[in-house]
Coordinates of C-alpha atoms in Angstrom, one line a residue:
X1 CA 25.0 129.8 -62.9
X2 CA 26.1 127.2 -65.4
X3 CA 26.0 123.7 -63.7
X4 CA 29.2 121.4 -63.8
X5 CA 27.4 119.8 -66.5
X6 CA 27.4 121.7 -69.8
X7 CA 24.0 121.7 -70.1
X8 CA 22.4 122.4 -67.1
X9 CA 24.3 126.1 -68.0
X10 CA 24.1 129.4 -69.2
X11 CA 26.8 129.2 -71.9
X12 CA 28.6 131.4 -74.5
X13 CA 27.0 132.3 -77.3
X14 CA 29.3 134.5 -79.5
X15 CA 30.6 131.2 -81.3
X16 CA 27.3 130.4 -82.6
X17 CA 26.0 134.1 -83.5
X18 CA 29.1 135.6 -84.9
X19 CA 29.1 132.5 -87.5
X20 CA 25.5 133.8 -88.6
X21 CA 26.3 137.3 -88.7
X22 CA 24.0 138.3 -85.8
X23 CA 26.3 139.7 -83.1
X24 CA 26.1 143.3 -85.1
X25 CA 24.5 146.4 -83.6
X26 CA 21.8 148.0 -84.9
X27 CA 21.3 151.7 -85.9
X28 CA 22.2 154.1 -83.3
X29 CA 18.8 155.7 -84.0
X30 CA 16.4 153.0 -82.6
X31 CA 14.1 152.1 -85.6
X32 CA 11.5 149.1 -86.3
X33 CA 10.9 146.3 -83.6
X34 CA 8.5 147.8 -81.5
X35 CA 8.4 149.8 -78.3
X36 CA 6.6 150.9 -75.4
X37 CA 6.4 150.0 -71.7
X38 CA 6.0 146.7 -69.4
X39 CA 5.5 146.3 -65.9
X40 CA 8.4 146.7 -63.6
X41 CA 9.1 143.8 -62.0
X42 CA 8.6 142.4 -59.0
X43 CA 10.8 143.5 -56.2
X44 CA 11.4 141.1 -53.3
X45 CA 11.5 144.4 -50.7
X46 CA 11.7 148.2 -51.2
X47 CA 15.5 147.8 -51.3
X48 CA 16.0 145.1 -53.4
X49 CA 17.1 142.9 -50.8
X50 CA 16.0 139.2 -50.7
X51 CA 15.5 137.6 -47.8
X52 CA 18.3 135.4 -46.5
X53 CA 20.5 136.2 -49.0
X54 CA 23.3 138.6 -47.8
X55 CA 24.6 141.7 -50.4
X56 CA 27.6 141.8 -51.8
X57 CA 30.0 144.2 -49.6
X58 CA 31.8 146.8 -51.9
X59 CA 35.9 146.4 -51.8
X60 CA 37.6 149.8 -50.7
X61 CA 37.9 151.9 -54.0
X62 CA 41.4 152.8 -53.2
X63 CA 43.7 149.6 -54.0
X64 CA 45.5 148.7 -51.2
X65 CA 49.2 149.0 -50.9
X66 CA 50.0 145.7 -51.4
X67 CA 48.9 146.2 -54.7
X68 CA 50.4 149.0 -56.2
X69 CA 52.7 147.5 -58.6
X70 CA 49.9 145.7 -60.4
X71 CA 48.0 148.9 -60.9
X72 CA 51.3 150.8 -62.3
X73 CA 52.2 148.2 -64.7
X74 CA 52.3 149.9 -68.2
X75 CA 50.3 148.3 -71.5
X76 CA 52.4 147.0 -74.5
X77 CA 50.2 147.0 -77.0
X78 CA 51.3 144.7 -80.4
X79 CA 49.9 144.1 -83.3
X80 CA 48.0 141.1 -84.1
X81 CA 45.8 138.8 -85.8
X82 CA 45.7 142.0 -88.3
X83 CA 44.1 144.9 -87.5
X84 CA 43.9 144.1 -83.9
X85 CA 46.1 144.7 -81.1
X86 CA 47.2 142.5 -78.0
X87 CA 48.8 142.7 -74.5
X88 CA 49.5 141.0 -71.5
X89 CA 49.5 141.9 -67.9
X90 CA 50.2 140.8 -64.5
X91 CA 47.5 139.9 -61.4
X92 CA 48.3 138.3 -58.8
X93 CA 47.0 134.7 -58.0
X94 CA 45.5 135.5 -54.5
X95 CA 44.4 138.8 -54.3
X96 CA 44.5 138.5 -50.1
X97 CA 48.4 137.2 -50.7
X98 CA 49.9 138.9 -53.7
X99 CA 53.7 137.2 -54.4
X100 CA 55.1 138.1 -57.7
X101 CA 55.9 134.7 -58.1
X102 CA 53.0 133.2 -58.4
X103 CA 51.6 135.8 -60.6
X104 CA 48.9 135.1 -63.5
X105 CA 49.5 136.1 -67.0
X106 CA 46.4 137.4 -68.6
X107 CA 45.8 138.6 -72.2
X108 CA 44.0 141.4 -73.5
X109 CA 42.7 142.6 -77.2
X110 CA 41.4 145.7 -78.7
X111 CA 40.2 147.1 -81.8
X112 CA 40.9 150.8 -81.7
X113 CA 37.9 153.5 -82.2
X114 CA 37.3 154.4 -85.8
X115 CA 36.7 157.7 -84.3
X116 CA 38.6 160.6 -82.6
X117 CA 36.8 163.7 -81.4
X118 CA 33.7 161.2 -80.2
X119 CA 35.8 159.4 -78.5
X120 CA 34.5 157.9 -75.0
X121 CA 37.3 155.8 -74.0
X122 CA 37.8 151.5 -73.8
X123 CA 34.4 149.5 -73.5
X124 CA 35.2 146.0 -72.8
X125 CA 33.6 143.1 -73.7
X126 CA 32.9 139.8 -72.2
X127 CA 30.6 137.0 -74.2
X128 CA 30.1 134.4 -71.0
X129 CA 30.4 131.1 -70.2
X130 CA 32.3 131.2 -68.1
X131 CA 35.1 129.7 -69.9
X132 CA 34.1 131.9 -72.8
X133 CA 37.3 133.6 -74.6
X134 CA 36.6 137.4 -74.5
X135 CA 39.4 137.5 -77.0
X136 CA 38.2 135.7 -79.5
X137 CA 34.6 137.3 -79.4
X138 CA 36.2 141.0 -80.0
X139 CA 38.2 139.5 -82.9
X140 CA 34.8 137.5 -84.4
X141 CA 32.3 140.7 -83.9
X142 CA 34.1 143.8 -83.4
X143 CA 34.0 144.8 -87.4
X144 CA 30.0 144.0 -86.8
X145 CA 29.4 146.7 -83.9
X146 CA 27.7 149.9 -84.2
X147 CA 29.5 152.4 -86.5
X148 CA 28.7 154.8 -83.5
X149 CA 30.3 152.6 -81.3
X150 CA 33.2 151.5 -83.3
X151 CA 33.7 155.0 -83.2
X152 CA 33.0 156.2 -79.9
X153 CA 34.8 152.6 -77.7
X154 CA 38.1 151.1 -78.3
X155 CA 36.8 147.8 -77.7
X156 CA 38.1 145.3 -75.7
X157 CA 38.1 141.7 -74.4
X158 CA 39.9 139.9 -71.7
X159 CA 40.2 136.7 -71.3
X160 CA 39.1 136.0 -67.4
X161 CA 42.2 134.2 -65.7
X162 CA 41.6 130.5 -66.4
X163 CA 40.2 130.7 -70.0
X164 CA 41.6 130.8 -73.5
X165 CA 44.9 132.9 -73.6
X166 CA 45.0 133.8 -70.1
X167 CA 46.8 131.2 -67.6
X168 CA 44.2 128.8 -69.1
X169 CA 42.8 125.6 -67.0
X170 CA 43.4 122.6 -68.7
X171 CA 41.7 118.8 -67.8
X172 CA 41.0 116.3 -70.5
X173 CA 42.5 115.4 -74.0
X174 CA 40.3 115.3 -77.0
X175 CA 39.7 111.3 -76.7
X176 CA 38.8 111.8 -72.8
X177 CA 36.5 114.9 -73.8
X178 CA 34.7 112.5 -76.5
X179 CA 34.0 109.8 -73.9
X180 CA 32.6 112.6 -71.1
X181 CA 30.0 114.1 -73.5
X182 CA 28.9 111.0 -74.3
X183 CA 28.3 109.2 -70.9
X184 CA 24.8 108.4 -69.9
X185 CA 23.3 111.6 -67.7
X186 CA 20.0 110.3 -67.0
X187 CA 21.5 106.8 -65.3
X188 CA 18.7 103.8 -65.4
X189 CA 20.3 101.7 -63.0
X190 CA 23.4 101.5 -60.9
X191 CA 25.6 100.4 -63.7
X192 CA 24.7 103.5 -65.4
X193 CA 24.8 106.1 -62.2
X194 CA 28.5 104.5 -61.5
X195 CA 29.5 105.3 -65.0
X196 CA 28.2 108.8 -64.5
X197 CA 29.9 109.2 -60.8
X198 CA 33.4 108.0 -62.7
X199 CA 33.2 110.3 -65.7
X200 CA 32.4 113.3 -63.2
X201 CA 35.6 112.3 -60.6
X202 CA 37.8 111.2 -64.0
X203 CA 37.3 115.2 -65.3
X204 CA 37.9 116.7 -61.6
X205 CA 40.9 114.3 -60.7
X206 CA 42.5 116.1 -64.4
X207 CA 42.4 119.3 -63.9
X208 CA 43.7 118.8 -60.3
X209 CA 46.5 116.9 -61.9
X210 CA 47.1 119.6 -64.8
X211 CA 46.3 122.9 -62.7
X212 CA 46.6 122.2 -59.4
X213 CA 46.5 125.0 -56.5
X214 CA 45.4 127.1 -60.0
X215 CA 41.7 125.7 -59.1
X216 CA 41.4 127.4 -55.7
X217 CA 41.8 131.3 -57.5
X218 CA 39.5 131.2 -61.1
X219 CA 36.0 132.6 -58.8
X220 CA 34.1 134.9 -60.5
X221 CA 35.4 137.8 -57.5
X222 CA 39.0 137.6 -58.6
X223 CA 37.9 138.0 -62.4
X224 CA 35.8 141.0 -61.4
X225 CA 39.6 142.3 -59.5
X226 CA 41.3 141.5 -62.6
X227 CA 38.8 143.6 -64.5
X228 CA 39.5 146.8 -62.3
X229 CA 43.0 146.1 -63.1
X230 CA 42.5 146.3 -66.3
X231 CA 40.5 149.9 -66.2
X232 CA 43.4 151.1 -64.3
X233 CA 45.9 150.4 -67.1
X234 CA 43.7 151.1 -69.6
X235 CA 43.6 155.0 -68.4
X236 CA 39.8 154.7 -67.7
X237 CA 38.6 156.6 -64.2
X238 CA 35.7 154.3 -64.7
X239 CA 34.7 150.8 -66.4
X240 CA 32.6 151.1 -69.3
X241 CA 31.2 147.5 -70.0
X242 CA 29.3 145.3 -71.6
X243 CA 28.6 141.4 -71.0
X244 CA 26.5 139.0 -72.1
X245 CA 25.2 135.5 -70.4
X246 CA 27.4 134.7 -67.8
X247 CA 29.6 137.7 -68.4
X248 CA 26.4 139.6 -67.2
X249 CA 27.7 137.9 -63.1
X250 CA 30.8 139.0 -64.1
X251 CA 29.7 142.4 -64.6
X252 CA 27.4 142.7 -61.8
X253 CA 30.0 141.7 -59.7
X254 CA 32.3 144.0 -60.5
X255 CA 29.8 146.5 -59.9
X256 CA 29.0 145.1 -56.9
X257 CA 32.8 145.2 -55.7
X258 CA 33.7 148.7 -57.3
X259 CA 30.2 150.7 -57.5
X260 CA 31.9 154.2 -57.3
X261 CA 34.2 153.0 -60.5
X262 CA 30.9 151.6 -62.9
X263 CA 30.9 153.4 -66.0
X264 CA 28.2 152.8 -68.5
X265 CA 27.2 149.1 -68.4
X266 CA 25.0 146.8 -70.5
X267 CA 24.3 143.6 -68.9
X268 CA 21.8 141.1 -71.6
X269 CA 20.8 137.7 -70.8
X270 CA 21.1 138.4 -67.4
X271 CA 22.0 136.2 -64.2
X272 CA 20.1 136.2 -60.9
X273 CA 23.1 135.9 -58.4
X274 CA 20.9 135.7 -55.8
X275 CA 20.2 131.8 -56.8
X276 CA 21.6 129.2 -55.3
X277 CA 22.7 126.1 -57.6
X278 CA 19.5 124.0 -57.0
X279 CA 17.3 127.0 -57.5
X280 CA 19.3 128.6 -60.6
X281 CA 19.6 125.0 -62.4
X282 CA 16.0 124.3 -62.2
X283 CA 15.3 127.6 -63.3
X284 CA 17.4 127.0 -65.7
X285 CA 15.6 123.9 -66.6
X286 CA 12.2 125.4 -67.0
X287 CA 14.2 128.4 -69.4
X288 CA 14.9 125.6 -71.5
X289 CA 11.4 123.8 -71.9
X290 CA 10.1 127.5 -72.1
X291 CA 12.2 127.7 -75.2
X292 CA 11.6 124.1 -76.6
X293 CA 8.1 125.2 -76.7
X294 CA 8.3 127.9 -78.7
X295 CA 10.5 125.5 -81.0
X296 CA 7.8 122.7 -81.2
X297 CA 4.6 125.7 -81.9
X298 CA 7.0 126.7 -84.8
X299 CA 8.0 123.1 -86.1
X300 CA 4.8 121.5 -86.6
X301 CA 4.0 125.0 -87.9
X302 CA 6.0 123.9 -91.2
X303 CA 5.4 120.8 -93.6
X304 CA 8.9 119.4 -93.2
X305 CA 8.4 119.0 -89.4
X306 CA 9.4 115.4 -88.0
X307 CA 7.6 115.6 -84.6
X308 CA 3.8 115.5 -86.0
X309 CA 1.6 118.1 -86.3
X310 CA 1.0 119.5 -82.8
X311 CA 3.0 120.4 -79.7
X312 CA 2.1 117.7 -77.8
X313 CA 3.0 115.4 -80.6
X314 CA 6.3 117.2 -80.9
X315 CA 7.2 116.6 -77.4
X316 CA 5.8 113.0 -77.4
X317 CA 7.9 112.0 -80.0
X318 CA 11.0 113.8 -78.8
X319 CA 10.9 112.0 -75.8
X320 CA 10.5 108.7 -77.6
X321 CA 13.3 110.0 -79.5
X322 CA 15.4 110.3 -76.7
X323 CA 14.5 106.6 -75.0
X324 CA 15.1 105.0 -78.4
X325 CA 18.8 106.6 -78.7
X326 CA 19.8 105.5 -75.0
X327 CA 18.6 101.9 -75.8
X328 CA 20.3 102.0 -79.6
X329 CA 22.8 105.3 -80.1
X330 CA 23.0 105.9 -83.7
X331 CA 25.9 105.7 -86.2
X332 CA 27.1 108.9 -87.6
X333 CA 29.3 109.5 -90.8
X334 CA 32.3 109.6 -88.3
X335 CA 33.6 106.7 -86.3
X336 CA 31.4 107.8 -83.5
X337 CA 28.0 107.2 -82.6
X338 CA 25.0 109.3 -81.2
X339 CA 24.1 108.9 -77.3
X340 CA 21.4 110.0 -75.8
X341 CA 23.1 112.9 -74.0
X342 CA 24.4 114.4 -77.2
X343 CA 21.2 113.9 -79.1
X344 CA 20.3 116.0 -75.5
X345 CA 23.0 118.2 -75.8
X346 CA 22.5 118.9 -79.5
X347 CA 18.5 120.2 -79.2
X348 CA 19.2 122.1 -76.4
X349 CA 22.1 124.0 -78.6
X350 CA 19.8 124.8 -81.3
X351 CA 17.3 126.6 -78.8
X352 CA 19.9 129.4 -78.2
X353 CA 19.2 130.6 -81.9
X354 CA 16.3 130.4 -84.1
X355 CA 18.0 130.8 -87.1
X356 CA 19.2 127.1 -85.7
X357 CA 15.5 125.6 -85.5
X358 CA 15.8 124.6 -89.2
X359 CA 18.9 122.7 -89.0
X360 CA 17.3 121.1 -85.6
X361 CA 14.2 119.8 -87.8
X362 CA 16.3 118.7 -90.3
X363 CA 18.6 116.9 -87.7
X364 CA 15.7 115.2 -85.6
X365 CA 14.2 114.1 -89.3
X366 CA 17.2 112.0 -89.9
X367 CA 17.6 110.8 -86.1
X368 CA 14.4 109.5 -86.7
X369 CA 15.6 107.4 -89.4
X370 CA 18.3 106.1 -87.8
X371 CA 21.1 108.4 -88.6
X372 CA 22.6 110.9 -85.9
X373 CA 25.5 113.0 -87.8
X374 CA 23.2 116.0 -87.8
X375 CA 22.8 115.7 -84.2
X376 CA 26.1 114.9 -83.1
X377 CA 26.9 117.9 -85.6
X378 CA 25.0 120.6 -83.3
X379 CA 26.5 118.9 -80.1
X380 CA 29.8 118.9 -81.8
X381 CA 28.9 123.2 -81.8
X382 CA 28.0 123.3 -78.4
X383 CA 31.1 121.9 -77.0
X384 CA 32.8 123.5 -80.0
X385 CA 34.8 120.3 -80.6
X386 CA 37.3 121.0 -83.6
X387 CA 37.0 118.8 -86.5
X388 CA 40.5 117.4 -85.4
X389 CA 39.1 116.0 -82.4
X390 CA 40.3 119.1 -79.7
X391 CA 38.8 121.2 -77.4
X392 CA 39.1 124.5 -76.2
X393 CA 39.5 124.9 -72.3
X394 CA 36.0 126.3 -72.4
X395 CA 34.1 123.3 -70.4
X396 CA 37.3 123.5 -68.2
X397 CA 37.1 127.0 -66.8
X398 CA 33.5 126.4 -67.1
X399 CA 33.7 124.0 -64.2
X400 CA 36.2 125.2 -62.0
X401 CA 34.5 128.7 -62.0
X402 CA 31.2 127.2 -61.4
X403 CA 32.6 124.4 -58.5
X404 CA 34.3 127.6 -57.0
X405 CA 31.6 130.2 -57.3
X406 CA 28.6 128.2 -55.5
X407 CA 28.7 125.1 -53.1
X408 CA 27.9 122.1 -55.1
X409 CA 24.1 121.7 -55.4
X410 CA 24.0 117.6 -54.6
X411 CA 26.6 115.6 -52.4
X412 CA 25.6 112.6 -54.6
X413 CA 23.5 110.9 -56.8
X414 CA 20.9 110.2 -54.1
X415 CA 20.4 114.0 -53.3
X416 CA 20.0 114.0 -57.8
X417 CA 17.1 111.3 -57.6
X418 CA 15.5 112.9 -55.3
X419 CA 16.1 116.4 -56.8
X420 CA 14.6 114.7 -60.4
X421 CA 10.6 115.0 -59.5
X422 CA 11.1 118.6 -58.8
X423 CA 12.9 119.4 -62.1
X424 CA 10.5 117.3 -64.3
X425 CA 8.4 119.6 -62.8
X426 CA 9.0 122.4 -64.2
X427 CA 10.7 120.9 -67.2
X428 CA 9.3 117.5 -68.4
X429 CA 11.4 117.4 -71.1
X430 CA 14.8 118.2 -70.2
X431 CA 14.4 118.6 -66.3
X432 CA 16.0 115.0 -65.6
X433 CA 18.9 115.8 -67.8
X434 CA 19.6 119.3 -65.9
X435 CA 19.0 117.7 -62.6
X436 CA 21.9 115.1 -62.7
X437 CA 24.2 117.5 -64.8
X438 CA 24.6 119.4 -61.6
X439 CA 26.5 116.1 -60.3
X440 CA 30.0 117.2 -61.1
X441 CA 30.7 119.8 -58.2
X442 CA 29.9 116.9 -56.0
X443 CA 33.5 115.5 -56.9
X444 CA 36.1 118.6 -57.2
X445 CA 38.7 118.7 -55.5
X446 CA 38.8 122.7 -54.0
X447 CA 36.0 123.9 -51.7
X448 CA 33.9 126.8 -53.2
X449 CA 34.6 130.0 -52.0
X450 CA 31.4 132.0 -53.0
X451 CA 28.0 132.0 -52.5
X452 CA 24.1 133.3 -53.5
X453 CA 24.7 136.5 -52.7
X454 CA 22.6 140.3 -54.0
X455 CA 23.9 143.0 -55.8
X456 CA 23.1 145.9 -54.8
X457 CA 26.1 148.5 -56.7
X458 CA 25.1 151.3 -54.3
X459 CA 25.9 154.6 -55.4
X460 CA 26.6 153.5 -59.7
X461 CA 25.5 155.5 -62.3
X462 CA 22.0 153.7 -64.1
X463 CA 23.0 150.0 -65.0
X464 CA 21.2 148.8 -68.0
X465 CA 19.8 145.2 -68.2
X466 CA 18.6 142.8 -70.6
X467 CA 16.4 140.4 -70.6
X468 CA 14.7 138.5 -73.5
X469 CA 11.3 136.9 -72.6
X470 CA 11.6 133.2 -73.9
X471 CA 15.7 133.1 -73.1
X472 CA 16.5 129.6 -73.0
X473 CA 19.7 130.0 -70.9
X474 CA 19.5 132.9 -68.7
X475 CA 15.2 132.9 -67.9
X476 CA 13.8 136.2 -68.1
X477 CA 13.0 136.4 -64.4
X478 CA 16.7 136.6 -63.3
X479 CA 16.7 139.9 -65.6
X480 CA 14.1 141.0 -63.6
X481 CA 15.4 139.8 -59.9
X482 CA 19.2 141.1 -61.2
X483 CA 17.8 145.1 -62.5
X484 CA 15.7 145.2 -59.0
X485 CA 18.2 143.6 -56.8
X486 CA 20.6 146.8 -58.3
X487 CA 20.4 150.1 -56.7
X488 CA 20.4 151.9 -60.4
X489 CA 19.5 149.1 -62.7
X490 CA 17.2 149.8 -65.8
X491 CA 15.2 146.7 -66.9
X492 CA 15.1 146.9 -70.7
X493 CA 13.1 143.8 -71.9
X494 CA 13.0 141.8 -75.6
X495 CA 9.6 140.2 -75.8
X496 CA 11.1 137.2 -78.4
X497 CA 12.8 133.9 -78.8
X498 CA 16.9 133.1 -78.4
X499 CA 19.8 133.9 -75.5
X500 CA 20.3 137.2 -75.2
X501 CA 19.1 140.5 -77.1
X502 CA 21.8 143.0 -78.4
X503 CA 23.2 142.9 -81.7
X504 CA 20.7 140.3 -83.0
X505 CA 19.1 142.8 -85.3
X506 CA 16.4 143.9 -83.6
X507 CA 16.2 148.0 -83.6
X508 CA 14.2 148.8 -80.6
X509 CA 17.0 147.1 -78.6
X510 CA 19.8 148.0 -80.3
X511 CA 18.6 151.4 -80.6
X512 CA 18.3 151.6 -76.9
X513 CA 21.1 150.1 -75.8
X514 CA 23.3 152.3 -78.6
X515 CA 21.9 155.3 -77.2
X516 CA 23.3 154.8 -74.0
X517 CA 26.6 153.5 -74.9
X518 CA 27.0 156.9 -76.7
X519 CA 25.3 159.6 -74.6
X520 CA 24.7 157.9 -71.4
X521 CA 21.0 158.0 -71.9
X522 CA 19.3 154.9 -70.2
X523 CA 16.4 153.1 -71.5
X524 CA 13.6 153.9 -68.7
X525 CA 12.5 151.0 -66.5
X526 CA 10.1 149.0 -68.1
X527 CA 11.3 149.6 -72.1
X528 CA 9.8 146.4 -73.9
X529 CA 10.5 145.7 -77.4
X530 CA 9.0 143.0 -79.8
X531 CA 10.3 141.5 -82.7

């Protein structure tokens, strides 16, 4: 799950992709990238149980009463933004206590099917986050889909209550924002830590000011509800889906919740939600070195390479990189300067992506000489901070989905230092940084109301997940834990670099996951694919 922090997170990525022109399905076909089988993972019992860890009960598949009026509302559908269309709908704000009053607004967007006889109905879409705007993604990638696909789906993105166009969350201004991504998150001293504890309570105490009771009602659960609205209205029996990242819990849960209504569903760049916050941060943590070194083998593999000429050297002088930014942060060509957790904050962006290693090397290279623009640039991306100074609500929703989802993983920054060993452990480079990210929780004002739980989706057709071996963001063992834990789930894995798999040009992949999108044929367990 993605910390309070940013980083310590598994974060969008359709922002960053769509820009490059990688969010495109492949050939329908299959094609080059390689093939063949891998070992099925490892299961924690023959049931895919894990011990201690209770399942995720199913909800009854009729809707109750209560509900009625929100599953017989009728779609308006407008045009907009072009060739796209757009509506809104009703859900309530507690699920348990539905009052028309205090309904949610939520917004929806689709990009009809190029086809007509093919046709298989709505598949929608979610990029992850959370705080990600489903929206948005369909509008940046839908022309780049499979033309099987585009012809087969009307496709689809909602905006999960909370985020973007849908009854956002909102906290901090732009000038506020600014000052939390650059505080100090790897405090030397008690100066430093109190700095840290103040940013943390100054972002909570906003959004409580600026969404109030909102807070208690944005968990993952009641996105999943809203989502089987949504198929209802939509004229679908059953929800044909496709998430990536974090929208890969939101998928899973929904399956858990509404087995018997799980259409065809792709889930890449899985989630384990069978992790609890410590466990999935650190996890986390070690994704993220896993990727950096894979980064450093291919840096000093090139002349222009700023970090020497091996991968120790690489990480030697990163971390002497990092120690010389938190004593002196650099000046940028803006009126802002570099700190240590954005140069943070702007290598750990670039590891999502290869095609963002070179504008990494060039970045460190001039960090190095004392100018941090290029850096500040790719944290700038991360956060995607407008060049007007705003924000999107993304880091908002991100926080009050992840405060609600899990019970915060520290009570304070005592429980962090002595958390910090065990993340440098598996993470020497960025395990500190991930460990005291997970601070914010420790401050929100609502209580969580979820927890680690399995997913078992009893009874659903074959589930199809995704998991890409040297994922920086979502490790590749949660693919594995999340495709045994499920009752039907297909592990299809991508033996390469970058967060998540589909639609990044690769044909094995593409091929596979096209092929079930269109005729319901899943990938056997154990499909690997290479680059």
């Amino acid at each position: 799950m993605r910390a309070a922090r940013p980083l310590g997170s598994v974060r969008r990525v359709s922002a960053v992709l769509a820009a490059a022109g990688l969010l495109v399905a492949g050939c329908s076909s299959g094609g080059s990238g390689g093939g063949g089988t891998a070992p099925s993972s490892t299961k924690s019992s023959a049931d895919g149980l894990v011990p201690g860890v209770a399942p995720l009960e199913p909800l009854p598949a009729q809707p109750a009463a209560a509900l009625a009026a929100y599953y017989g509302q009728k779609l308006a559908w407008q045009t907009c933004d072009g060739e796209f269309e757009c509506t809104t709908f009703k859900v309530p704000l507690d699920y348990d206590h539905p009052v028309a009053a205090s309904d949610l607004t939520l917004t929806a967007v689709r990009k009809r099917s190029t086809g007509t006889a093919a046709r298989v109905g709505s598949l929608v879409l979610n990029p992850g986050g959370p705080g990600g705007s489903a929206v948005d993604y369909v509008e940046s990638v839908a022309k780049g889909y499979d033309a099987g696909v585009r012809a087969a789906y009307d496709l689809v993105g909602l905006d999960p209550r909370g985020v973007g166009r849908s009854s956002p969350v909102t906290c901090l201004s732009g000038d506020r924002m600014d000052a939390y991504t650059a505080v100090d998150i790897t405090p030397d001293d008690q100066a430093e830590t109190d700095a840290l504890v103040a940013a943390d309570k100054e972002f909570a105490a906003a959004c409580q000011a600026k969404s109030g009771a909102f807070l208690g009602h944005v968990s993952t659960v009641e996105s999943a509800r809203d989502l089987d609205v949504l198929r209802a209205l939509l004229g679908d029996e059953k929800l044909r889906y496709l998430g990536k990242s974090y929208g890969t819990f939101l998928g899973a849960t929904y399956a858990g919740l509404f087995p018997s209504k799980v259409g065809r569903m792709v889930l890449d760049g899985a989630m384990d939600p069978s992790l609890d916050a410590i466990a999935g941060n650190k996890a986390q943590a070690g994704g993220f070195e896993t990727a950096w070194a894979a980064f450093a083998k291919d840096c000093v593999s090139h002349d222009d390479c700023p970090l020497g000429s091996t991968v120790e050297q690489a990480g030697q002088q990163l971390d002497a990189l990092f120690k010389q930014i938190d004593a002196h942060p650099l000046p940028t060509d803006g009126d802002r300067r570099l700190t240590e957790s954005q140069a943070t904050t702007g290598v750990i962006q670039a590891m999502y992506a290869e095609f963002l290693w070179p504008q990494l090397r060039s970045a460190l290279a001039t960090a190095k000489a004392g100018e941090g623009s290029g850096l500040l640039r790719l944290s700038d991306s991360y956060y995607e901070r407008a060049v007007d100074g705003s924000y999107p609500n993304l880091m908002f929703a991100n926080m009050a989905v992840n405060c609600l989802d899990l019970p915060a993983p520290f009570a304070g920054p005592e429980e962090v230092r002595q958390a910090v060993p065990a993340f440098e452990g598996v993470s020497p480079h960025f395990g500190r940084d991930m460990a005291w990210m997970a601070l914010g929780c420790a401050y929100w004002p609502v209580k969580p109301t979820g927890a680690a739980h399995t997913v078992r989706a009893a009874g659903s057709v074959p589930i199809v997940v995704v998991g890409t071996t040297r994922d920086p963001a979502t490790p590749y063992a949660w693919a594995q834990a999340l495709a045994t834990q499920l009752e039907a789930g297909r592990l299809l894995t991508y033996d390469g670099d970058g967060h998540t798999a589909y639609g990044r040009h690769n044909g094995c992949v593409d091929g596979a996951v096209n092929r079930y999108l269109l005729g319901g044929d899943a990938p056997a367990t154990g499909t690997r694919c290479s680059k």
